[in-house]
mmCIF file of C-alpha atoms in Angstrom:
data_model
loop_
_atom_site.group_PDB
_atom_site.id
_atom_site.type_symbol
_atom_site.label_atom_id
_atom_site.label_comp_id
_atom_site.label_asym_id
_atom_site.label_seq_id
_atom_site.Cartn_x
_atom_site.Cartn_y
_atom_site.Cartn_z
ATOM 1 C CA MET F 23 70.767 84.697 71.178
ATOM 2 C CA HIS F 24 68.433 87.644 70.650
ATOM 3 C CA PRO F 25 70.053 90.763 69.119
ATOM 4 C CA ASP F 26 69.031 92.858 72.207
ATOM 5 C CA THR F 27 70.325 90.292 74.729
ATOM 6 C CA LEU F 28 73.611 92.095 75.430
ATOM 7 C CA HIS F 29 71.800 95.315 76.361
ATOM 8 C CA ARG F 30 69.076 93.418 78.243
ATOM 9 C CA VAL F 31 71.722 91.847 80.490
ATOM 10 C CA ALA F 32 73.567 95.173 80.871
ATOM 11 C CA LEU F 33 70.321 96.897 81.889
ATOM 12 C CA SER F 34 69.614 94.182 84.496
ATOM 13 C CA ARG F 35 73.101 94.840 85.998
ATOM 14 C CA VAL F 36 72.721 98.560 86.419
ATOM 15 C CA PRO F 37 72.715 99.299 90.176
ATOM 16 C CA GLY F 38 69.304 100.623 91.175
ATOM 17 C CA VAL F 39 67.450 99.056 88.223
ATOM 18 C CA GLY F 40 65.241 96.322 89.672
ATOM 19 C CA PRO F 41 62.628 94.268 87.881
ATOM 20 C CA ILE F 42 59.892 96.960 87.988
ATOM 21 C CA LEU F 43 62.008 99.825 86.781
ATOM 22 C CA GLY F 44 63.780 97.575 84.239
ATOM 23 C CA ARG F 45 60.464 96.668 82.699
ATOM 24 C CA ALA F 46 59.358 100.298 82.672
ATOM 25 C CA LEU F 47 62.543 101.453 80.907
ATOM 26 C CA TYR F 48 62.360 98.623 78.358
ATOM 27 C CA THR F 49 58.695 99.253 77.650
ATOM 28 C CA HIS F 50 59.142 103.036 77.346
ATOM 29 C CA PHE F 51 62.032 102.912 74.909
ATOM 30 C CA GLY F 52 60.979 99.788 73.017
ATOM 31 C CA ASN F 53 64.191 97.758 73.649
ATOM 32 C CA ALA F 54 67.143 97.670 75.952
ATOM 33 C CA GLU F 55 69.683 99.069 73.476
ATOM 34 C CA ALA F 56 67.514 102.255 73.143
ATOM 35 C CA VAL F 57 67.734 102.737 76.877
ATOM 36 C CA PHE F 58 71.529 103.105 76.664
ATOM 37 C CA GLN F 59 71.230 105.407 73.653
ATOM 38 C CA ALA F 60 68.721 107.707 75.320
ATOM 39 C CA SER F 61 69.673 111.204 76.424
ATOM 40 C CA PRO F 62 69.704 112.205 80.132
ATOM 41 C CA LYS F 63 66.580 114.282 79.572
ATOM 42 C CA GLU F 64 64.780 111.333 78.006
ATOM 43 C CA LEU F 65 65.823 108.981 80.842
ATOM 44 C CA LYS F 66 64.762 111.368 83.577
ATOM 45 C CA ALA F 67 61.287 111.670 81.999
ATOM 46 C CA LEU F 68 60.575 108.334 83.636
ATOM 47 C CA GLU F 69 59.501 108.209 87.232
ATOM 48 C CA GLY F 70 62.187 106.854 89.498
ATOM 49 C CA VAL F 71 65.099 107.835 87.301
ATOM 50 C CA GLY F 72 67.334 110.418 88.875
ATOM 51 C CA ASP F 73 70.730 111.882 88.130
ATOM 52 C CA GLY F 74 72.649 109.040 89.810
ATOM 53 C CA LEU F 75 70.886 106.389 87.787
ATOM 54 C CA VAL F 76 71.286 108.384 84.584
ATOM 55 C CA ARG F 77 75.098 108.481 85.173
ATOM 56 C CA GLN F 78 75.117 104.680 85.671
ATOM 57 C CA ILE F 79 73.231 104.090 82.422
ATOM 58 C CA ILE F 80 75.112 106.684 80.323
ATOM 59 C CA GLY F 81 78.444 105.414 81.654
ATOM 60 C CA ALA F 82 77.642 102.023 80.182
ATOM 61 C CA GLN F 83 79.910 100.274 82.659
ATOM 62 C CA THR F 84 77.587 97.268 82.788
ATOM 63 C CA LEU F 85 77.912 96.722 79.008
ATOM 64 C CA ARG F 86 81.430 95.455 79.418
ATOM 65 C CA GLU F 87 80.312 93.072 82.188
ATOM 66 C CA ALA F 88 77.389 91.935 80.052
ATOM 67 C CA GLU F 89 79.744 90.956 77.249
ATOM 68 C CA GLY F 90 81.463 88.465 79.507
ATOM 69 C CA ILE F 91 78.172 87.137 80.795
ATOM 70 C CA CYS F 92 76.876 86.586 77.266
ATOM 71 C CA ARG F 93 80.074 84.860 76.112
ATOM 72 C CA PHE F 94 79.951 82.474 79.063
ATOM 73 C CA ALA F 95 76.245 81.795 78.439
ATOM 74 C CA GLU F 96 76.917 80.895 74.801
ATOM 75 C CA ARG F 97 79.819 78.572 75.683
ATOM 76 C CA HIS F 98 77.861 76.736 78.384
ATOM 77 C CA LEU F 99 74.421 76.525 76.759
ATOM 78 C CA ILE F 100 72.866 78.885 79.249
ATOM 79 C CA ARG F 101 69.624 80.569 78.101
ATOM 80 C CA ILE F 102 69.086 84.213 78.962
ATOM 81 C CA ARG F 103 65.382 84.734 79.221
ATOM 82 C CA HIS F 104 63.636 88.112 79.184
ATOM 83 C CA PHE F 105 60.091 89.127 80.125
ATOM 84 C CA SER F 106 59.423 90.069 76.454
ATOM 85 C CA ASP F 107 60.244 86.567 75.210
ATOM 86 C CA VAL F 108 57.379 84.442 73.940
ATOM 87 C CA ASP F 109 58.376 81.556 76.263
ATOM 88 C CA TYR F 110 58.726 83.723 79.367
ATOM 89 C CA PRO F 111 56.971 81.678 82.127
ATOM 90 C CA GLY F 112 53.284 82.440 82.248
ATOM 91 C CA ARG F 113 53.320 81.992 86.030
ATOM 92 C CA PHE F 114 55.626 85.016 86.211
ATOM 93 C CA ALA F 115 53.324 87.245 84.208
ATOM 94 C CA ARG F 116 52.136 90.349 86.053
ATOM 95 C CA ARG F 117 53.334 88.959 89.386
ATOM 96 C CA PRO F 118 55.146 91.134 91.938
ATOM 97 C CA GLY F 119 58.734 90.097 92.307
ATOM 98 C CA ALA F 120 58.954 88.306 88.996
ATOM 99 C CA PRO F 121 62.310 88.846 87.299
ATOM 100 C CA ALA F 122 62.658 90.932 84.158
ATOM 101 C CA LEU F 123 65.556 88.645 83.167
ATOM 102 C CA PHE F 124 66.852 85.313 84.379
ATOM 103 C CA TYR F 125 69.257 82.505 83.384
ATOM 104 C CA SER F 126 68.328 78.893 82.855
ATOM 105 C CA LYS F 127 69.948 75.674 81.744
ATOM 106 C CA GLY F 128 68.576 72.283 80.840
ATOM 107 C CA VAL F 129 65.552 70.977 79.031
ATOM 108 C CA ALA F 130 62.731 71.943 81.430
ATOM 109 C CA ASP F 131 59.578 73.482 80.077
ATOM 110 C CA LEU F 132 58.788 76.362 82.429
ATOM 111 C CA ASN F 133 55.266 76.604 81.069
ATOM 112 C CA VAL F 134 54.180 73.078 82.012
ATOM 113 C CA PRO F 135 50.505 72.545 82.872
ATOM 114 C CA ARG F 136 51.312 71.228 86.332
ATOM 115 C CA SER F 137 53.998 72.221 88.818
ATOM 116 C CA VAL F 138 54.646 71.516 92.500
ATOM 117 C CA ALA F 139 57.202 72.957 94.936
ATOM 118 C CA VAL F 140 58.494 70.448 97.524
ATOM 119 C CA ILE F 141 60.415 72.086 100.263
ATOM 120 C CA GLY F 142 61.418 71.621 103.862
ATOM 121 C CA THR F 143 64.072 71.702 106.511
ATOM 122 C CA ARG F 144 67.793 71.287 105.756
ATOM 123 C CA LYS F 145 68.045 68.756 108.640
ATOM 124 C CA PRO F 146 65.157 66.334 108.079
ATOM 125 C CA SER F 147 64.276 63.347 110.130
ATOM 126 C CA ALA F 148 64.113 59.866 108.643
ATOM 127 C CA ARG F 149 60.342 60.270 108.603
ATOM 128 C CA GLY F 150 60.598 63.507 106.669
ATOM 129 C CA LEU F 151 62.765 61.904 104.027
ATOM 130 C CA GLN F 152 60.347 58.996 103.765
ATOM 131 C CA GLN F 153 57.414 61.343 103.367
ATOM 132 C CA THR F 154 59.231 63.093 100.530
ATOM 133 C CA GLU F 155 59.910 59.858 98.728
ATOM 134 C CA LEU F 156 56.289 58.638 99.130
ATOM 135 C CA LEU F 157 54.908 61.975 97.947
ATOM 136 C CA LEU F 158 57.065 62.076 94.837
ATOM 137 C CA SER F 159 56.293 58.416 94.063
ATOM 138 C CA GLY F 160 52.593 59.291 94.188
ATOM 139 C CA LEU F 161 52.907 62.479 92.193
ATOM 140 C CA ARG F 162 54.334 60.430 89.267
ATOM 141 C CA ASP F 163 50.748 59.519 88.326
ATOM 142 C CA TYR F 164 49.908 63.265 87.852
ATOM 143 C CA GLY F 165 53.076 64.249 85.866
ATOM 144 C CA PRO F 166 53.971 67.638 87.411
ATOM 145 C CA THR F 167 57.345 69.350 87.264
ATOM 146 C CA ILE F 168 58.948 69.508 90.703
ATOM 147 C CA PHE F 169 60.528 72.784 91.852
ATOM 148 C CA SER F 170 62.829 73.178 94.856
ATOM 149 C CA GLY F 171 65.957 75.013 95.919
ATOM 150 C CA LEU F 172 68.745 72.395 95.629
ATOM 151 C CA ALA F 173 69.439 72.918 99.346
ATOM 152 C CA TYR F 174 70.446 70.266 101.897
ATOM 153 C CA GLY F 175 67.715 68.084 103.342
ATOM 154 C CA ILE F 176 64.193 67.970 101.888
ATOM 155 C CA ASP F 177 65.093 70.012 98.758
ATOM 156 C CA ILE F 178 67.813 67.708 97.452
ATOM 157 C CA CYS F 179 65.784 64.639 98.420
ATOM 158 C CA ALA F 180 62.829 65.965 96.356
ATOM 159 C CA HIS F 181 65.090 66.594 93.330
ATOM 160 C CA ARG F 182 66.645 63.157 93.500
ATOM 161 C CA GLU F 183 63.399 61.319 94.096
ATOM 162 C CA ALA F 184 61.765 63.189 91.213
ATOM 163 C CA MET F 185 64.538 62.000 88.923
ATOM 164 C CA ARG F 186 64.205 58.459 90.240
ATOM 165 C CA VAL F 187 60.446 58.300 89.446
ATOM 166 C CA GLY F 188 60.847 60.062 86.086
ATOM 167 C CA LEU F 189 59.390 63.520 86.935
ATOM 168 C CA PRO F 190 61.106 66.681 85.554
ATOM 169 C CA THR F 191 62.690 68.697 88.341
ATOM 170 C CA VAL F 192 64.048 72.248 88.362
ATOM 171 C CA GLY F 193 66.431 73.679 90.931
ATOM 172 C CA VAL F 194 66.051 77.425 91.642
ATOM 173 C CA LEU F 195 69.386 78.849 92.808
ATOM 174 C CA GLY F 196 70.492 81.718 94.992
ATOM 175 C CA SER F 197 73.799 81.826 93.115
ATOM 176 C CA GLY F 198 75.097 81.729 89.525
ATOM 177 C CA LEU F 199 75.057 78.632 87.351
ATOM 178 C CA ASN F 200 78.835 78.310 87.726
ATOM 179 C CA GLN F 201 78.612 78.530 91.476
ATOM 180 C CA ILE F 202 76.375 75.593 92.459
ATOM 181 C CA TYR F 203 75.552 75.694 96.107
ATOM 182 C CA PRO F 204 76.091 73.573 98.019
ATOM 183 C CA SER F 205 78.986 72.264 95.972
ATOM 184 C CA SER F 206 78.313 68.738 97.191
ATOM 185 C CA HIS F 207 75.099 68.795 95.092
ATOM 186 C CA ARG F 208 76.919 69.688 91.841
ATOM 187 C CA ASN F 209 76.601 66.114 90.416
ATOM 188 C CA THR F 210 72.896 66.005 91.149
ATOM 189 C CA ALA F 211 72.483 69.413 89.494
ATOM 190 C CA HIS F 212 74.250 68.178 86.352
ATOM 191 C CA GLN F 213 71.964 65.121 86.281
ATOM 192 C CA MET F 214 68.905 67.362 86.577
ATOM 193 C CA LEU F 215 69.796 68.987 83.269
ATOM 194 C CA GLU F 216 68.893 65.848 81.365
ATOM 195 C CA ASN F 217 65.175 65.937 82.201
ATOM 196 C CA GLY F 218 64.743 69.181 84.093
ATOM 197 C CA GLY F 219 67.015 72.111 84.711
ATOM 198 C CA LEU F 220 68.403 74.921 86.781
ATOM 199 C CA LEU F 221 67.285 78.531 87.050
ATOM 200 C CA THR F 222 68.636 81.663 88.604
ATOM 201 C CA THR F 223 68.423 85.457 88.380
ATOM 202 C CA TYR F 224 72.139 85.814 89.021
ATOM 203 C CA PRO F 225 75.056 85.803 86.504
ATOM 204 C CA HIS F 226 77.251 82.713 86.406
ATOM 205 C CA PHE F 227 79.996 84.138 88.625
ATOM 206 C CA THR F 228 77.714 85.143 91.535
ATOM 207 C CA GLY F 229 78.322 83.301 94.800
ATOM 208 C CA PRO F 230 75.642 82.224 97.320
ATOM 209 C CA GLU F 231 74.981 85.243 99.481
ATOM 210 C CA ARG F 232 72.513 85.165 102.347
ATOM 211 C CA GLU F 233 70.473 88.054 100.911
ATOM 212 C CA HIS F 234 69.923 86.103 97.661
ATOM 213 C CA PHE F 235 67.791 83.375 99.208
ATOM 214 C CA PRO F 236 64.580 85.208 99.980
ATOM 215 C CA ALA F 237 64.382 86.213 96.324
ATOM 216 C CA ARG F 238 65.130 82.563 95.359
ATOM 217 C CA ASN F 239 62.332 81.433 97.603
ATOM 218 C CA ARG F 240 59.909 83.782 95.940
ATOM 219 C CA LEU F 241 60.748 82.365 92.517
ATOM 220 C CA VAL F 242 60.005 78.860 93.807
ATOM 221 C CA ALA F 243 56.637 80.046 94.995
ATOM 222 C CA LEU F 244 55.912 81.886 91.693
ATOM 223 C CA LEU F 245 56.751 78.885 89.514
ATOM 224 C CA SER F 246 54.545 76.450 91.419
ATOM 225 C CA ASP F 247 50.849 75.762 91.414
ATOM 226 C CA VAL F 248 51.047 74.602 95.009
ATOM 227 C CA VAL F 249 53.797 74.657 97.660
ATOM 228 C CA ILE F 250 54.166 71.557 99.869
ATOM 229 C CA VAL F 251 56.197 71.778 103.048
ATOM 230 C CA ILE F 252 57.319 68.282 104.147
ATOM 231 C CA GLU F 253 58.975 69.139 107.470
ATOM 232 C CA SER F 254 59.976 72.454 108.945
ATOM 233 C CA GLU F 255 60.723 74.288 112.154
ATOM 234 C CA GLU F 256 58.510 77.195 113.052
ATOM 235 C CA LYS F 257 60.915 79.623 111.371
ATOM 236 C CA GLY F 258 63.073 79.167 108.306
ATOM 237 C CA GLY F 259 63.260 79.391 104.546
ATOM 238 C CA SER F 260 60.489 76.902 103.972
ATOM 239 C CA ILE F 261 58.016 78.919 106.031
ATOM 240 C CA ILE F 262 59.071 82.081 104.264
ATOM 241 C CA THR F 263 58.405 80.421 100.930
ATOM 242 C CA ALA F 264 55.055 79.145 102.140
ATOM 243 C CA ASN F 265 54.056 82.610 103.314
ATOM 244 C CA MET F 266 55.110 84.085 99.937
ATOM 245 C CA ALA F 267 52.940 81.550 98.197
ATOM 246 C CA LEU F 268 49.977 82.479 100.383
ATOM 247 C CA GLU F 269 50.526 86.180 99.573
ATOM 248 C CA LEU F 270 50.443 85.295 95.879
ATOM 249 C CA GLY F 271 47.200 83.457 96.348
ATOM 250 C CA LYS F 272 48.805 80.028 95.833
ATOM 251 C CA PRO F 273 47.627 77.004 97.910
ATOM 252 C CA VAL F 274 50.025 75.756 100.534
ATOM 253 C CA GLY F 275 50.054 72.214 102.008
ATOM 254 C CA ALA F 276 51.980 70.644 104.791
ATOM 255 C CA PHE F 277 52.567 67.226 106.305
ATOM 256 C CA PRO F 278 51.481 67.100 109.985
ATOM 257 C CA GLY F 279 53.778 65.887 112.740
ATOM 258 C CA ARG F 280 53.825 65.381 116.511
ATOM 259 C CA PHE F 281 52.865 68.404 118.463
ATOM 260 C CA ASP F 282 56.088 68.210 120.501
ATOM 261 C CA ASP F 283 58.421 67.728 117.495
ATOM 262 C CA PRO F 284 60.321 70.980 116.688
ATOM 263 C CA LYS F 285 60.847 69.779 113.081
ATOM 264 C CA SER F 286 57.064 69.678 112.570
ATOM 265 C CA ALA F 287 56.208 72.957 114.376
ATOM 266 C CA GLY F 288 56.176 74.988 111.153
ATOM 267 C CA CYS F 289 54.041 72.469 109.334
ATOM 268 C CA ASN F 290 51.519 72.165 112.161
ATOM 269 C CA ARG F 291 51.247 75.945 112.330
ATOM 270 C CA LEU F 292 50.577 76.157 108.612
ATOM 271 C CA ILE F 293 47.827 73.553 108.881
ATOM 272 C CA ARG F 294 46.170 75.370 111.813
ATOM 273 C CA ARG F 295 45.871 78.412 109.598
ATOM 274 C CA VAL F 296 42.631 78.734 107.626
ATOM 275 C CA ASN F 297 44.391 78.464 104.278
ATOM 276 C CA GLY F 298 46.870 75.662 105.112
ATOM 277 C CA HIS F 299 46.052 72.202 103.675
ATOM 278 C CA LEU F 300 46.799 68.984 105.566
ATOM 279 C CA ILE F 301 48.782 66.683 103.222
ATOM 280 C CA GLU F 302 49.170 62.950 103.714
ATOM 281 C CA GLY F 303 49.975 61.955 100.142
ATOM 282 C CA ALA F 304 49.874 62.864 96.478
ATOM 283 C CA SER F 305 46.089 62.422 96.284
ATOM 284 C CA ASP F 306 45.621 65.325 98.656
ATOM 285 C CA VAL F 307 47.799 67.556 96.414
ATOM 286 C CA ALA F 308 45.733 66.478 93.396
ATOM 287 C CA ALA F 309 42.477 67.198 95.283
ATOM 288 C CA ILE F 310 43.573 70.770 96.089
ATOM 289 C CA LEU F 311 44.254 71.497 92.452
ATOM 290 C CA GLY F 312 41.481 69.352 90.921
ATOM 291 C CA TRP F 313 43.927 67.163 89.052
ATOM 292 C CA GLN F 314 42.921 63.903 87.418
ATOM 293 C CA SER F 315 45.470 61.122 87.521
ATOM 294 C CA SER F 316 47.245 60.393 84.278
ATOM 295 C CA LYS F 317 47.961 56.862 85.585
ATOM 296 C CA VAL F 318 45.165 55.203 83.603
ATOM 297 C CA GLY F 319 46.069 56.780 80.308
ATOM 298 C CA ASN F 320 49.804 56.414 80.732
ATOM 299 C CA ARG F 321 49.624 52.818 81.869
ATOM 300 C CA GLN F 322 47.064 51.833 79.274
ATOM 301 C CA GLY F 323 49.158 53.362 76.520
ATOM 302 C CA SER F 324 52.408 51.729 77.639
ATOM 303 C CA LEU F 325 50.786 48.331 78.233
ATOM 304 C CA PHE F 326 48.817 48.318 75.012
ATOM 305 C CA THR F 327 51.918 48.182 72.851
ATOM 306 C CA GLN F 328 53.189 45.184 74.910
ATOM 307 C CA LEU F 329 50.004 43.067 74.427
ATOM 308 C CA SER F 330 49.504 40.367 71.865
ATOM 309 C CA GLU F 331 47.069 41.202 69.021
ATOM 310 C CA PRO F 332 44.209 39.115 70.559
ATOM 311 C CA GLU F 333 44.802 40.864 73.917
ATOM 312 C CA GLN F 334 44.763 44.275 72.249
ATOM 313 C CA LEU F 335 41.391 43.463 70.630
ATOM 314 C CA ILE F 336 39.918 42.436 74.012
ATOM 315 C CA VAL F 337 41.296 45.563 75.730
ATOM 316 C CA SER F 338 39.909 47.828 73.035
ATOM 317 C CA GLU F 339 36.396 46.344 73.252
ATOM 318 C CA ILE F 340 36.286 46.477 77.056
ATOM 319 C CA ALA F 341 37.743 49.998 77.141
ATOM 320 C CA GLU F 342 35.135 51.309 74.786
ATOM 321 C CA ALA F 343 32.242 49.933 76.854
ATOM 322 C CA GLU F 344 33.919 50.290 80.246
ATOM 323 C CA GLU F 345 32.685 46.789 81.160
ATOM 324 C CA LEU F 346 31.350 43.923 79.066
ATOM 325 C CA ALA F 347 29.612 40.552 79.766
ATOM 326 C CA LEU F 348 31.215 37.426 78.483
ATOM 327 C CA ASP F 349 28.543 36.777 75.854
ATOM 328 C CA GLU F 350 28.577 40.358 74.615
ATOM 329 C CA LEU F 351 32.395 40.210 74.215
ATOM 330 C CA GLY F 352 32.072 36.926 72.352
ATOM 331 C CA ARG F 353 29.562 38.416 69.893
ATOM 332 C CA LYS F 354 31.730 41.436 69.233
ATOM 333 C CA LEU F 355 34.847 39.383 68.577
ATOM 334 C CA SER F 356 33.191 36.374 66.942
ATOM 335 C CA TRP F 357 35.540 33.994 68.729
ATOM 336 C CA PRO F 358 34.795 30.453 69.864
ATOM 337 C CA SER F 359 33.697 30.573 73.510
ATOM 338 C CA GLY F 360 36.464 28.194 74.628
ATOM 339 C CA GLN F 361 39.187 30.346 73.036
ATOM 340 C CA LEU F 362 37.773 33.519 74.502
ATOM 341 C CA ALA F 363 37.486 32.039 78.040
ATOM 342 C CA SER F 364 41.066 30.812 77.946
ATOM 343 C CA ARG F 365 42.327 34.241 76.788
ATOM 344 C CA LEU F 366 40.314 36.059 79.486
ATOM 345 C CA LEU F 367 41.648 33.738 82.193
ATOM 346 C CA SER F 368 45.221 34.436 81.009
ATOM 347 C CA MET F 369 44.614 38.202 81.039
ATOM 348 C CA GLU F 370 43.052 38.030 84.486
ATOM 349 C CA CYS F 371 46.165 36.231 85.817
ATOM 350 C CA LYS F 372 48.383 39.009 84.273
ATOM 351 C CA GLY F 373 46.374 41.665 86.120
ATOM 352 C CA LEU F 374 45.061 43.177 82.910
ATOM 353 C CA ILE F 375 41.299 42.675 83.539
ATOM 354 C CA LYS F 376 39.016 42.129 86.511
ATOM 355 C CA VAL F 377 36.041 39.721 86.713
ATOM 356 C CA LEU F 378 32.828 41.230 88.031
ATOM 357 C CA PRO F 379 29.648 39.448 89.200
ATOM 358 C CA GLY F 380 27.558 38.025 86.331
ATOM 359 C CA HIS F 381 30.644 37.068 84.236
ATOM 360 C CA ARG F 382 31.277 40.729 83.345
ATOM 361 C CA TYR F 383 34.772 42.117 82.714
ATOM 362 C CA ARG F 384 36.454 45.486 83.034
ATOM 363 C CA LEU F 385 40.038 46.696 82.712
ATOM 364 C CA ALA F 386 42.148 46.483 85.838
ATOM 365 C CA TYR F 387 43.817 49.902 85.245
#
């Protein structure tokens, strides 16, 4: 834990010190401990700091609370992250509403190259759940980290499906890490720690209050390259998150639904807007962001180690040239024509190569 962490936490807990003022105080004094050691005159030199706030800081009441927060964090492997840390998420940098300090747990890299928020109604239809599963299955080829809010419905389906297909997934909470909400998702939250994680701006003891969730939704939007709404009524948390993403200049996509289906009203409205993208599958998400599928490279790498040595030689030659005629391949390998033809037939049956007109071959993946 950083030597200044105790005072960083204490500063974040001072009533009236939000992310903007917290950053200003930290930057002005050089570290959080210096804020608590400053004189009233020095504190009031900053814009936005009045007598009431000075008394809060000088009284140092939050230092005692921060001691308990830090002890709990150490015992439970919770990371306390600050905007001055080198691994502070780049997607938070210089963004309005980004936290000066937050708590995380798990193994997730919050500076991954690709990230997608998958959100939606808490009461999805069977079609909405199926769309979530198909989207996540398709996104596996692009390797993003999946962000959502651990809520009922689409959120928890997205987290679980991401784990099933092997994608990292991060739950952004509107409560503390010792107050998982809803409690019925606690087991899933613990499983997510193994290849993803949990994130919150609230100390471990904080319960799920209604006013916490708009801020939680903003973090989901901030951490994602694109926000995808699977299914949503015309009003609700998913639409709030989508609008926040649009305000941040992030692309937003939505799955269309029947015009008379209330569960699709929010999605249809997003699509009708100029900057709402119609989504039917993972390839649409990739097209919005200009992503290339990692399927070829991943599959080729995993399959290559499973091939026999002769098959590896054939794959290497074809991959280098993209496609090869039978006689060209024979010259490169210096194999008897019968042996080569037999090996190629076997590989075609395994789905490793495809035969083109003119006895030419290319890889099937």
